[in-house]
Amino acid sequence: MKWLYIAAGIVLLIKFLILPNPTADTLDLAIVNTVVQESGVPNAVSGIIFRNRLYDTVFEVIVFTIAIMGAHFLLANEQPFRTIYQFTDQPSIVLARLGATIAAIVGIELAIRGHLSPGGGFAAGVAGGTAIGLIAITSASEWMESIYQRWHAATWEKISVLVFIALAVLTLVGIELPHGELGTLLSGGVVPILNILVAVKVALGSWAVILVFIRYRGLL
């Protein structure tokens, strides 16, 4: 069986090297151009997610919210770890916090400009959650908890979901903001706002899940 997988991989590699890449036909290009014109954003993927397939995106956000609630519910009856161990060596701390800084910058970039280039709210939220996770493995869990409570992160997460659903409902009934000039930062109508809301929701939700698992499962 192992040799079958190896042979299939070699055949696939030869196919990529020898056969030319298929080019998009006129119909495919016409569909992409239609999505771009209707949504007002150069990133056709964002146009499809936040306009043409908005029903799917709404339920994806709801499913992620239910997953966070499920993590809290399943671990609620367990005893928290008394001692949480983090990385203490200085090189690991420096590298983790450098990576967190880069991930946070990438997340902000994807959230703000996701409608203009590859990326979007979900990718931005994952980058933000990665930054939070890297900080969590090098910081005291009590400090992370205090910041989470001080800035009311759970409340902002719920607000982002409610605002997203409200804007989605308005979009689904045909009420849209002006698209603006195609290719500029202030373009796409409601799409950039939905991008940012999804990024905030996913990042804060990831933060909540990280804190729960660290509290009840430890870190190392």
CSV table of C-alpha atoms in Angstrom, one decimal:
chain,number,residue,atom,x,y,z
A,1,MET,CA,0.0,0.0,0.0
A,2,LYS,CA,2.9,2.4,0.8
A,3,TRP,CA,4.3,1.9,-2.7
A,4,LEU,CA,1.0,2.7,-4.3
A,5,TYR,CA,1.0,6.1,-2.5
A,6,ILE,CA,4.5,6.7,-3.6
A,7,ALA,CA,3.7,5.8,-7.2
A,8,ALA,CA,0.6,8.0,-7.2
A,9,GLY,CA,2.7,10.9,-5.9
A,10,ILE,CA,5.3,10.4,-8.6
A,11,VAL,CA,2.7,10.3,-11.4
A,12,LEU,CA,1.1,13.5,-10.0
A,13,LEU,CA,4.5,15.2,-9.9
A,14,ILE,CA,5.1,14.2,-13.6
A,15,LYS,CA,1.7,15.5,-14.5
A,16,PHE,CA,2.5,18.9,-13.0
A,17,LEU,CA,5.9,19.1,-14.7
A,18,ILE,CA,4.8,18.0,-18.2
A,19,LEU,CA,1.2,18.9,-18.8
A,20,PRO,CA,0.4,22.6,-19.1
A,21,ASN,CA,-1.7,24.4,-16.6
A,22,PRO,CA,-5.3,24.7,-17.7
A,23,THR,CA,-6.3,28.2,-18.5
A,24,ALA,CA,-9.6,29.7,-17.5
A,25,ASP,CA,-12.2,29.9,-20.3
A,26,THR,CA,-14.2,32.9,-21.2
A,27,LEU,CA,-17.2,31.8,-19.1
A,28,ASP,CA,-15.1,31.5,-15.9
A,29,LEU,CA,-13.6,35.0,-16.5
A,30,ALA,CA,-17.0,36.4,-17.1
A,31,ILE,CA,-18.3,35.0,-13.8
A,32,VAL,CA,-15.3,36.4,-11.9
A,33,ASN,CA,-15.8,39.8,-13.5
A,34,THR,CA,-19.5,39.8,-12.6
A,35,VAL,CA,-18.7,39.0,-9.0
A,36,VAL,CA,-16.2,41.8,-8.8
A,37,GLN,CA,-18.5,44.3,-10.3
A,38,GLU,CA,-21.5,43.3,-8.2
A,39,SER,CA,-19.5,43.3,-4.9
A,40,GLY,CA,-17.3,46.3,-5.7
A,41,VAL,CA,-14.1,44.5,-4.4
A,42,PRO,CA,-11.2,43.1,-6.4
A,43,ASN,CA,-11.0,40.0,-4.2
A,44,ALA,CA,-13.7,37.9,-5.8
A,45,VAL,CA,-13.4,35.4,-3.0
A,46,SER,CA,-14.5,38.0,-0.4
A,47,GLY,CA,-17.3,39.1,-2.8
A,48,ILE,CA,-18.6,35.6,-2.9
A,49,ILE,CA,-18.3,35.0,0.9
A,50,PHE,CA,-19.8,38.3,2.0
A,51,ARG,CA,-22.3,38.8,-0.8
A,52,ASN,CA,-23.2,35.9,-3.0
A,53,ARG,CA,-22.9,33.2,-0.3
A,54,LEU,CA,-23.6,35.3,2.8
A,55,TYR,CA,-26.0,32.7,4.2
A,56,ASP,CA,-23.1,30.2,4.5
A,57,THR,CA,-20.9,32.8,6.2
A,58,VAL,CA,-23.5,33.8,8.7
A,59,PHE,CA,-23.8,30.1,9.8
A,60,GLU,CA,-20.1,29.7,9.8
A,61,VAL,CA,-19.8,32.5,12.4
A,62,ILE,CA,-22.6,31.0,14.4
A,63,VAL,CA,-21.0,27.5,14.4
A,64,PHE,CA,-17.7,29.1,15.6
A,65,THR,CA,-19.6,30.8,18.4
A,66,ILE,CA,-21.2,27.5,19.4
A,67,ALA,CA,-17.8,25.8,19.4
A,68,ILE,CA,-16.5,28.3,21.9
A,69,MET,CA,-19.6,27.9,24.1
A,70,GLY,CA,-19.1,24.1,23.9
A,71,ALA,CA,-15.5,24.3,25.0
A,72,HIS,CA,-16.6,26.3,28.1
A,73,PHE,CA,-19.5,23.8,28.8
A,74,LEU,CA,-17.4,20.6,28.4
A,75,LEU,CA,-14.6,21.8,30.7
A,76,ALA,CA,-16.8,23.6,33.3
A,77,ASN,CA,-16.9,20.7,35.7
A,78,GLU,CA,-13.2,19.9,35.7
A,79,GLN,CA,-10.7,21.1,38.2
A,80,PRO,CA,-8.3,23.8,37.0
A,81,PHE,CA,-4.6,23.1,37.0
A,82,ARG,CA,-2.9,24.5,40.1
A,83,THR,CA,0.4,25.2,38.4
A,84,ILE,CA,0.6,26.3,34.8
A,85,TYR,CA,4.1,26.0,33.3
A,86,GLN,CA,5.2,28.4,30.6
A,87,PHE,CA,8.4,28.7,28.6
A,88,THR,CA,11.0,30.4,30.7
A,89,ASP,CA,14.1,30.4,28.6
A,90,GLN,CA,14.8,33.8,27.1
A,91,PRO,CA,15.4,32.8,23.5
A,92,SER,CA,12.0,31.0,23.3
A,93,ILE,CA,10.3,34.0,24.9
A,94,VAL,CA,11.9,36.5,22.4
A,95,LEU,CA,11.1,34.3,19.4
A,96,ALA,CA,7.5,33.7,20.5
A,97,ARG,CA,6.8,37.4,21.1
A,98,LEU,CA,8.5,38.3,17.8
A,99,GLY,CA,6.3,35.8,16.0
A,100,ALA,CA,3.3,37.2,17.9
A,101,THR,CA,4.1,40.7,16.7
A,102,ILE,CA,4.4,39.6,13.1
A,103,ALA,CA,1.2,37.5,13.3
A,104,ALA,CA,-0.7,40.5,14.8
A,105,ILE,CA,0.5,42.9,12.1
A,106,VAL,CA,-0.5,40.3,9.4
A,107,GLY,CA,-3.9,39.9,11.0
A,108,ILE,CA,-4.5,43.6,11.0
A,109,GLU,CA,-3.4,43.9,7.4
A,110,LEU,CA,-5.7,41.0,6.3
A,111,ALA,CA,-8.6,42.5,8.2
A,112,ILE,CA,-8.3,46.0,6.7
A,113,ARG,CA,-7.2,45.1,3.2
A,114,GLY,CA,-8.7,41.6,2.8
A,115,HIS,CA,-11.3,42.9,0.3
A,116,LEU,CA,-8.5,44.1,-2.0
A,117,SER,CA,-6.0,41.2,-1.9
A,118,PRO,CA,-6.0,37.5,-0.9
A,119,GLY,CA,-7.0,37.1,2.7
A,120,GLY,CA,-10.0,38.1,4.7
A,121,GLY,CA,-11.7,38.1,8.1
A,122,PHE,CA,-11.3,34.4,8.9
A,123,ALA,CA,-7.6,34.4,7.9
A,124,ALA,CA,-7.1,37.7,9.9
A,125,GLY,CA,-8.8,36.2,12.9
A,126,VAL,CA,-6.6,33.1,12.8
A,127,ALA,CA,-3.5,35.3,12.6
A,128,GLY,CA,-4.7,37.3,15.6
A,129,GLY,CA,-5.5,34.1,17.5
A,130,THR,CA,-2.0,32.8,16.7
A,131,ALA,CA,-0.5,36.0,18.1
A,132,ILE,CA,-2.5,35.6,21.3
A,133,GLY,CA,-1.5,31.9,21.6
A,134,LEU,CA,2.2,32.8,21.2
A,135,ILE,CA,1.9,35.4,24.0
A,136,ALA,CA,0.0,32.9,26.2
A,137,ILE,CA,2.9,30.3,26.1
A,138,THR,CA,5.3,32.9,27.4
A,139,SER,CA,3.2,34.8,29.9
A,140,ALA,CA,1.4,34.1,33.2
A,141,SER,CA,-2.1,32.8,32.7
A,142,GLU,CA,-3.4,35.1,35.4
A,143,TRP,CA,-2.1,38.1,33.5
A,144,MET,CA,-3.8,36.9,30.3
A,145,GLU,CA,-7.0,36.3,32.2
A,146,SER,CA,-6.9,39.8,33.8
A,147,ILE,CA,-6.4,41.5,30.4
A,148,TYR,CA,-9.3,39.4,29.0
A,149,GLN,CA,-11.5,40.5,31.8
A,150,ARG,CA,-10.3,44.2,31.9
A,151,TRP,CA,-11.0,44.8,28.2
A,152,HIS,CA,-14.3,42.9,28.3
A,153,ALA,CA,-13.2,40.7,25.4
A,154,ALA,CA,-16.1,38.3,25.8
A,155,THR,CA,-18.6,41.2,25.5
A,156,TRP,CA,-16.9,42.6,22.4
A,157,GLU,CA,-16.9,39.1,20.9
A,158,LYS,CA,-20.7,38.9,21.3
A,159,ILE,CA,-21.2,42.4,20.0
A,160,SER,CA,-19.2,41.6,16.9
A,161,VAL,CA,-21.4,38.6,16.2
A,162,LEU,CA,-24.6,40.6,16.7
A,163,VAL,CA,-23.4,43.5,14.5
A,164,PHE,CA,-22.3,41.0,11.8
A,165,ILE,CA,-25.7,39.3,11.8
A,166,ALA,CA,-27.5,42.7,11.7
A,167,LEU,CA,-25.4,43.9,8.7
A,168,ALA,CA,-25.8,40.5,7.0
A,169,VAL,CA,-29.6,40.7,7.3
A,170,LEU,CA,-29.6,44.2,5.8
A,171,THR,CA,-27.5,43.0,2.9
A,172,LEU,CA,-29.6,40.0,2.3
A,173,VAL,CA,-32.8,42.1,2.0
A,174,GLY,CA,-31.0,44.3,-0.5
A,175,ILE,CA,-29.8,47.3,1.5
A,176,GLU,CA,-26.2,48.0,0.7
A,177,LEU,CA,-23.7,50.8,1.3
A,178,PRO,CA,-22.2,52.7,-1.6
A,179,HIS,CA,-19.4,50.6,-3.2
A,180,GLY,CA,-17.0,53.4,-3.8
A,181,GLU,CA,-14.2,53.3,-6.3
A,182,LEU,CA,-13.1,49.8,-7.1
A,183,GLY,CA,-9.6,49.0,-5.8
A,184,THR,CA,-9.5,51.6,-3.1
A,185,LEU,CA,-9.4,51.0,0.7
A,186,LEU,CA,-12.9,52.6,1.2
A,187,SER,CA,-14.6,50.4,-1.4
A,188,GLY,CA,-16.8,47.4,-1.4
A,189,GLY,CA,-19.6,48.8,0.7
A,190,VAL,CA,-20.3,46.5,3.7
A,191,VAL,CA,-17.7,43.9,2.7
A,192,PRO,CA,-14.7,45.5,4.5
A,193,ILE,CA,-16.8,46.0,7.7
A,194,LEU,CA,-17.9,42.3,7.6
A,195,ASN,CA,-14.3,41.4,7.1
A,196,ILE,CA,-13.2,43.3,10.2
A,197,LEU,CA,-16.1,42.0,12.3
A,198,VAL,CA,-15.2,38.4,11.4
A,199,ALA,CA,-11.6,39.0,12.3
A,200,VAL,CA,-12.5,40.4,15.7
A,201,LYS,CA,-14.9,37.6,16.4
A,202,VAL,CA,-12.4,34.8,15.4
A,203,ALA,CA,-9.5,36.4,17.3
A,204,LEU,CA,-11.4,37.0,20.5
A,205,GLY,CA,-13.0,33.6,20.3
A,206,SER,CA,-9.6,32.0,19.9
A,207,TRP,CA,-8.4,33.9,22.9
A,208,ALA,CA,-11.3,32.6,25.0
A,209,VAL,CA,-10.6,29.0,23.9
A,210,ILE,CA,-6.9,29.3,24.6
A,211,LEU,CA,-7.6,30.6,28.1
A,212,VAL,CA,-10.0,27.7,28.8
A,213,PHE,CA,-7.6,25.0,27.6
A,214,ILE,CA,-4.7,26.5,29.5
A,215,ARG,CA,-6.8,26.7,32.7
A,216,TYR,CA,-8.0,23.1,32.5
A,217,ARG,CA,-5.4,21.3,30.4
A,218,GLY,CA,-2.2,23.2,31.1
A,219,LEU,CA,0.2,24.3,28.5
A,220,LEU,CA,3.3,22.1,28.5
